[in-house]
Structure formats: C-alpha cells, structure tokens
Coordinates of C-alpha atoms in Angstrom, one line a residue:
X1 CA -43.0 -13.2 1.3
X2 CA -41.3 -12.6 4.5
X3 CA -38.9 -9.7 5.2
X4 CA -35.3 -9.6 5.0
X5 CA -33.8 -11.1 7.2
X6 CA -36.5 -12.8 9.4
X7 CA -37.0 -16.6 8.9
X8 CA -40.6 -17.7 7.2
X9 CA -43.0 -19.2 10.2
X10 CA -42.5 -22.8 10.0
X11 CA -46.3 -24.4 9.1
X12 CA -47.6 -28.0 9.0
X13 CA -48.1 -28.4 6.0
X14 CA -51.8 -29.3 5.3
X15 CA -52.2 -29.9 1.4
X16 CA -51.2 -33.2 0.4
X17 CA -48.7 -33.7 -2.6
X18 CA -51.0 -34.2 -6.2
X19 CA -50.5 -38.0 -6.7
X20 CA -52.5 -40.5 -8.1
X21 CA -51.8 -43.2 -5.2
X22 CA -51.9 -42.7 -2.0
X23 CA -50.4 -44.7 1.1
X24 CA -49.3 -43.9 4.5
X25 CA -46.1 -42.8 3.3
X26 CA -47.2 -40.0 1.2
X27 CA -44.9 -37.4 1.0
X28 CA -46.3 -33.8 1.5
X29 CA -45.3 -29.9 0.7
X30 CA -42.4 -29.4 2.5
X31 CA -42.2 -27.0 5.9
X32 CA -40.9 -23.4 6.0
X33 CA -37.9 -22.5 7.7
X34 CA -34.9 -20.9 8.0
X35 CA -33.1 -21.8 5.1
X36 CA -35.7 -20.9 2.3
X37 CA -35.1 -17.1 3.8
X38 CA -31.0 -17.7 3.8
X39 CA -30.9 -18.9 0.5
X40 CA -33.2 -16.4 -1.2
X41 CA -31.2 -13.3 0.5
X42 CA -27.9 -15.0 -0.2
X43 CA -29.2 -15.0 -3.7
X44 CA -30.3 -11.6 -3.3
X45 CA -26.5 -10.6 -2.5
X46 CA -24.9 -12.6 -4.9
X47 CA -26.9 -11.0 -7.6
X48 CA -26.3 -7.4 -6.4
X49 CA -22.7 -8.0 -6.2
X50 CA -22.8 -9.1 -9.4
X51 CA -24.8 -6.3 -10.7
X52 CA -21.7 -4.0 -8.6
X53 CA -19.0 -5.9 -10.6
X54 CA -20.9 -4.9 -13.7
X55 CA -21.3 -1.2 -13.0
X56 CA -17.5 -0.7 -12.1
X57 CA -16.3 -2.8 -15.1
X58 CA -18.6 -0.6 -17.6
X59 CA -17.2 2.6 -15.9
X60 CA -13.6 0.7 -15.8
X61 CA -14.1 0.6 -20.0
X62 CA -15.4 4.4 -19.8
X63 CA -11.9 5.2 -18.1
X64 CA -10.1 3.5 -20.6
X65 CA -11.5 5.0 -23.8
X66 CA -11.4 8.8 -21.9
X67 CA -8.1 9.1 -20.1
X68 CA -8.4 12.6 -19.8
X69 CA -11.6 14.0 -20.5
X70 CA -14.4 14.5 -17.6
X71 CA -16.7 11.6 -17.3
X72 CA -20.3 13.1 -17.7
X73 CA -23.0 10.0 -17.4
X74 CA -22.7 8.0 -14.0
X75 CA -25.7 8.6 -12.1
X76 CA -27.9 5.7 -14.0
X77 CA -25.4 3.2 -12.3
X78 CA -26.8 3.8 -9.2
X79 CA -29.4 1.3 -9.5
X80 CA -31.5 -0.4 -7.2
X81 CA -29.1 -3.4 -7.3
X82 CA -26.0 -1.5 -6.2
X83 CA -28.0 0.8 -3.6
X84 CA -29.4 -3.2 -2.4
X85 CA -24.8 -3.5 -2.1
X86 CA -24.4 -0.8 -0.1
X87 CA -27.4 -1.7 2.8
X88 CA -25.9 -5.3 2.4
X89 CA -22.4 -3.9 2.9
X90 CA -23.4 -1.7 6.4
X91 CA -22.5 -3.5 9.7
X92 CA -25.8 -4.9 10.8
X93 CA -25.0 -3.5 14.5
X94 CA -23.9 0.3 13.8
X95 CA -25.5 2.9 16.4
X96 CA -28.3 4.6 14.6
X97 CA -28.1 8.4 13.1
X98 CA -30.3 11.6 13.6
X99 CA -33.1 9.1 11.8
X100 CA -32.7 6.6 14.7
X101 CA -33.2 4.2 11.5
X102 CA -31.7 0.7 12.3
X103 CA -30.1 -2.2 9.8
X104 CA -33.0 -4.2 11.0
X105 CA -35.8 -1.6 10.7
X106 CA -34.7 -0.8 7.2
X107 CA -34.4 -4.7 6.2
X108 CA -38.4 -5.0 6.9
X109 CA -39.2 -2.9 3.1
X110 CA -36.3 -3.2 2.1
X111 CA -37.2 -3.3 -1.8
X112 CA -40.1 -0.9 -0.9
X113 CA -37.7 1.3 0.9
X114 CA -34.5 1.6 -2.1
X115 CA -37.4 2.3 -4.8
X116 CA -38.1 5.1 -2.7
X117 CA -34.6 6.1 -2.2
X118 CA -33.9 5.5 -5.4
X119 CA -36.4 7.5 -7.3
X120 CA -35.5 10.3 -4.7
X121 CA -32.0 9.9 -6.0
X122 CA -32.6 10.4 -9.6
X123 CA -35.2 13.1 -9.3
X124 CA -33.5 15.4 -6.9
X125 CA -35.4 14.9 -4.0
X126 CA -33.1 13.0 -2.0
X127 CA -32.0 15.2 1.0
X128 CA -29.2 14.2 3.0
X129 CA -29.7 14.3 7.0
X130 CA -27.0 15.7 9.3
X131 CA -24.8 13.6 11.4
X132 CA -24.7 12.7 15.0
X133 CA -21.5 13.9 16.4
X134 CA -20.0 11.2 18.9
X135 CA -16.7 11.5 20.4
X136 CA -14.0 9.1 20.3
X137 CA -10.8 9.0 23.0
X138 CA -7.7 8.8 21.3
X139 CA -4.4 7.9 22.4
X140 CA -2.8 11.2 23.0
X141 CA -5.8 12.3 25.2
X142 CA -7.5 13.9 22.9
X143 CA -11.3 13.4 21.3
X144 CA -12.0 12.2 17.5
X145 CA -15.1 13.6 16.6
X146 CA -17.0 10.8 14.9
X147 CA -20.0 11.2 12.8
X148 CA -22.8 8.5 12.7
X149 CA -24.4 9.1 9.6
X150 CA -28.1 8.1 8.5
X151 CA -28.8 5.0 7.1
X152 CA -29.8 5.9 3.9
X153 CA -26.8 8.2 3.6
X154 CA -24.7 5.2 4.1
X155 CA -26.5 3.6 1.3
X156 CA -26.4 6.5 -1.1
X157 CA -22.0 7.2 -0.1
X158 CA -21.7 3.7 -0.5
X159 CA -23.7 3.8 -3.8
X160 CA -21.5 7.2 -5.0
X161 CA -18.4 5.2 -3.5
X162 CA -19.3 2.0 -6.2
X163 CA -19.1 4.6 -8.8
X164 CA -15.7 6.4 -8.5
X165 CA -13.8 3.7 -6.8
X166 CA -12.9 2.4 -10.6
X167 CA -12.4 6.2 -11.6
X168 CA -10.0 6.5 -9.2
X169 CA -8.2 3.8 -8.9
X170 CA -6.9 4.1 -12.6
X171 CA -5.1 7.3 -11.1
X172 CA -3.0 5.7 -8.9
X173 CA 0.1 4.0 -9.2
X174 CA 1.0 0.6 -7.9
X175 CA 3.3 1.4 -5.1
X176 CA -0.3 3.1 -3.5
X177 CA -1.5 1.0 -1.0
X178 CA -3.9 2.9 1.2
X179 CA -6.9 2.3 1.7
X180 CA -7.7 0.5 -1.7
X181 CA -9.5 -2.0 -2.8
X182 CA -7.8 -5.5 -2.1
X183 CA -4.6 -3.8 -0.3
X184 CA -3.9 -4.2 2.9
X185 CA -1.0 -2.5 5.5
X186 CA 0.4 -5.8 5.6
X187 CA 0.9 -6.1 2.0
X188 CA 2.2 -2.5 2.1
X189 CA 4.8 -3.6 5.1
X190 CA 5.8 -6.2 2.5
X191 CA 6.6 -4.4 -0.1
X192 CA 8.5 -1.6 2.1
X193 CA 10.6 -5.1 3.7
X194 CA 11.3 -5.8 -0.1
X195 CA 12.8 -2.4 -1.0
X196 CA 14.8 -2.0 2.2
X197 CA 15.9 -5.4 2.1
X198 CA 17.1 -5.5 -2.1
X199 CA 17.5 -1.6 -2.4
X200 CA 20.2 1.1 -1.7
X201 CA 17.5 3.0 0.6
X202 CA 19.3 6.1 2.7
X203 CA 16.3 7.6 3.6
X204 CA 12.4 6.6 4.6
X205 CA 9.7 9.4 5.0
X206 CA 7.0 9.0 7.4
X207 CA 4.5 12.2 7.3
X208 CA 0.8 12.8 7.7
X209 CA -1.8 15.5 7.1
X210 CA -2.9 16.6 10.4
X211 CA -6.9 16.8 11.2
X212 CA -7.2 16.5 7.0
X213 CA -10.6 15.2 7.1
X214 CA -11.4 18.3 9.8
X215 CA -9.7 21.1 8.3
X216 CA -9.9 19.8 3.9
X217 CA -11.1 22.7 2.2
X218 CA -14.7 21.7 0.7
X219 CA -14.1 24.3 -2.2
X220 CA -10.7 22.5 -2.9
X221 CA -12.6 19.1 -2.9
X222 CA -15.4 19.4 -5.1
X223 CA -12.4 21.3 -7.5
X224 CA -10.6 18.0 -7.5
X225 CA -13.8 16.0 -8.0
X226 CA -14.5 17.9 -11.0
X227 CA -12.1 17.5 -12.7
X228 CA -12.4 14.6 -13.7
X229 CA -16.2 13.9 -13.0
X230 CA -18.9 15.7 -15.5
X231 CA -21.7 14.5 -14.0
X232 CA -23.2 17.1 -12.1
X233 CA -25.6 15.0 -10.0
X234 CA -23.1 13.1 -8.8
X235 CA -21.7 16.3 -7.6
X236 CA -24.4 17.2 -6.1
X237 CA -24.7 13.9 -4.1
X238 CA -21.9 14.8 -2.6
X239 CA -22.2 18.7 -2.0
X240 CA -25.5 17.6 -0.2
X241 CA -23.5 15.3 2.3
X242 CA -20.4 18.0 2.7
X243 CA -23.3 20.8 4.0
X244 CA -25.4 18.6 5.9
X245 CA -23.7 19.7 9.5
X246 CA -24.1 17.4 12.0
X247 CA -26.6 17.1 15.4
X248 CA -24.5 17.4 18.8
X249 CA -26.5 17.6 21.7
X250 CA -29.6 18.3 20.4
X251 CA -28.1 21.6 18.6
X252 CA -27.4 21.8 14.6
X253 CA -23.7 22.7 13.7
X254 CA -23.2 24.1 10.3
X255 CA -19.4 24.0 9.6
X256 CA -17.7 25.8 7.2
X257 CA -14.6 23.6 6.6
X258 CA -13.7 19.9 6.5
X259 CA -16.4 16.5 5.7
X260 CA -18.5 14.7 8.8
X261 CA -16.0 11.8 9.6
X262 CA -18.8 9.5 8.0
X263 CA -18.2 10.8 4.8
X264 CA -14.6 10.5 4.9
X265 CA -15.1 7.0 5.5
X266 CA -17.3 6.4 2.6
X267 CA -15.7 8.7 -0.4
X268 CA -12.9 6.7 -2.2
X269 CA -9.5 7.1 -0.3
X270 CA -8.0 6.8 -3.2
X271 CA -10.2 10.2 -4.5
X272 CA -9.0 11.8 -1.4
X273 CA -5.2 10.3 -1.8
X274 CA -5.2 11.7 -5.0
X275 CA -6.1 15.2 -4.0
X276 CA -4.6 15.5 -0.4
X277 CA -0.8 16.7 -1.2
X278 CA -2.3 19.5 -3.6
X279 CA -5.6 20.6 -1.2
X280 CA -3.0 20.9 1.7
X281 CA -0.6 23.0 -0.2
X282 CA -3.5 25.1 -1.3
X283 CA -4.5 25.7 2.4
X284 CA -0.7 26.7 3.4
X285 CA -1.4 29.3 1.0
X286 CA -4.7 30.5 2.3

C-alpha cells in the first residue's frame, strides 16, 4: 500500500477479468491512480474525526456527571485515531522544528510513525523537543518571538488539546467568544452590535494582558490545570512541553517563565481564558 499522501503508480493492468467468455471487449482489472489514494485517506480522516467527536462527547458526559470534582482518567483517549486528527489537522506547509521533520516526511509511516508515538505516550517515554525560536515584526516595531515546534509535539498538543477542549468549554459562559470552538470575532462583533444597539450601554472596556503567553507564571498554570484535571499524565504532557526551552541560533535557552509561543497556540484558549484574570493578579502580587 502506498504512502500517505502519494498517488499509487498507475499499471497496465495485465490479468484479465475471471469470465467464462471471452471477446475483444473484455473488460480487465481496473488501473491505479490518484483517486484510490484520495478516497482511502479521505476515509482515513473521516474516521478519525469521527473517532475525535467520540472522545470529546465521552469526556463531555464525564463533565456532566462530575461538575466539580477533578477528572482523573483521560490519557486512554489519546488514541492512535485522534493522534492520526492532530497530523491531519497540521498545515501541510509549516517550517520544520529543531527535528527538521516535515508534513510530508512524516506522512510516508505514518501509521508506523503514531504507534511509535503513541506507545511512547502511554509509557512515559515520550520526550518533548525544544522549539526553534523565529522572530516575527510586529506593528509597533517590535519582534514576536515565535516558536516552531516539532512535529510530533504538534501531534501530541493537538492530541492533549482534543482532550480538554470539552473540559473547558463547559467553564465558560456564552457571552465568551475567544478563541473557541465554532466562534469567530465576527460573531463576537455581532453580538457586541446587538447589546449596543438594544441596550442602555454607558461604558465598553477594551483591555489586554500584556506579553501573557511570555511572562504567565508556569507554577500558576499547571495550579489552574489541576484543579480540575486528576490525571497526572496529562499533566505531565504538558510540564514536558512548558520546560522544553527552545533552540535560537544554535544555543539552548531554558526559561524560567512564560510557554514557547507554540504551546500557547495549541493549549485550549478557553483553559488559558479561564485562568488569565486570576494568574495575572497572582503575578501583581509577586
């Protein structure tokens, strides 16, 4: 069987088809091509987002029955079918990390290669690499760090992110529109039209959290994930990304504070949404 994403070689076929008459006509196997390979890996997707919808509505009913009360089995939902979601879900085109491990490269084995990864997970092994530290311009003239994680980190945040995106979300309240599943800013924009528009508004806040992702205490953040998740390998997942440091110029950089930019773009906003008021008073206070 060919490898994800490349098409099968397209043969003449040579056996004829088993009839008991033959003419000119005779129909014969059919060639390979293209679309055998696109509709086995759109199956592939298909059933791994199914297998995604499945986890989160089995952790959904988890939620429902323990409101309050730490959630302490989660890891056996990372499966291979929602580890197969997350390397579906990464941009085919991203720059490589420190493993210099593309989309395509990691397509060839791919079952092969989340086995691996995912007996790695559930034993321990699993070691997450340190990010490459790129630098971004921003507006005011000044440079957003950006870290490009490895690929398999991807897959593993992504995996972690499958998990506690339905913890999460039943946290929230639904005038919350950041960053969450199915929301957008326009709908957001809408709904702050609406109010203006149909209520006695005198006032409209607009703040932010400066350099949170840089400066968010990582003491203060694994406190927050805690508490509500019991699972101590899925902490663990995610203490191994937070201390990883991150490659810049050839030299390791072990920080002390604040995520890699990659993680804060694969943990749950709505986990970090739900925590950021209380971590940033906490650090006033430092």
């Amino acid at each position: 069987m060919s490898a994800m994403e490349k098409s099968d070689l397209p043969e003449v076929a040579r056996k004829r088809a088993n009839k008991a008459v033959s003419t000119a006509a005779e129909p014969v196997e059919r060639r390979g091509g293209t679309k055998e390979n696109a509709d086995l890996q759109s199956t592939v997707r298909t059933q791994s987002r199914e297998a995604v919808s499945q986890a989160q509505a089995r952790i959904r009913e988890a939620v429902t029955r323990n409101r309050q009360g730490k959630l302490t089995a989660l890891l056996h939902h990372i499966n291979i079918d929602v580890l197969r979601a997350g390397f579906f879900g990464l941009k085919k085109s991203a720059a490589p990390g420190v493993d210099e491990m593309t989309w395509t490269d990691y397509a060839e084995s791919l079952e092969a290669n989340l086995v691996d990864l995912h007996a790695r997970v559930h034993t321990g092994a699993y070691r997450a690499l340190p990010s490459r530290r790129r630098y971004i311009p921003k507006a005011d003239g000044r440079q957003r760090p950006l870290g490009i994680a490895a690929l398999e980190d991807k897959i593993v945040q992504a995996a972690v992110v499958t998990v506690l995106t339905p913890i999460y979300e039943a946290e929230l309240l639904g005038f919350s529109y950041g960053f969450r599943p199915k929301r957008n800013q326009h709908q957001a924009l809408d709904a702050l039209a609406f109010g203006i528009g149909k209520r006695r508004i005198n006032w409209v806040l607009d703040c932010d959290v400066q350099s949170f992702f840089d400066k968010v205490s990582r003491d203060w953040l694994i406190r927050f994930v805690e508490h509500r998740i019991g699972d101590r390998r899925i902490v663990r997942l995610i203490s191994k990304r937070l201390t990883a440091g991150v490659l810049e110029e050839g030299r390791l950089i072990e920080t002390g504070e604040g995520t890699p930019p990659a993680l804060g773009e694969h943990l749950p906003p709505s986990c970090l949404r739900s925590m950021g008021p209380s971590v940033a008073a906490a650090m006033r206070h430092r």
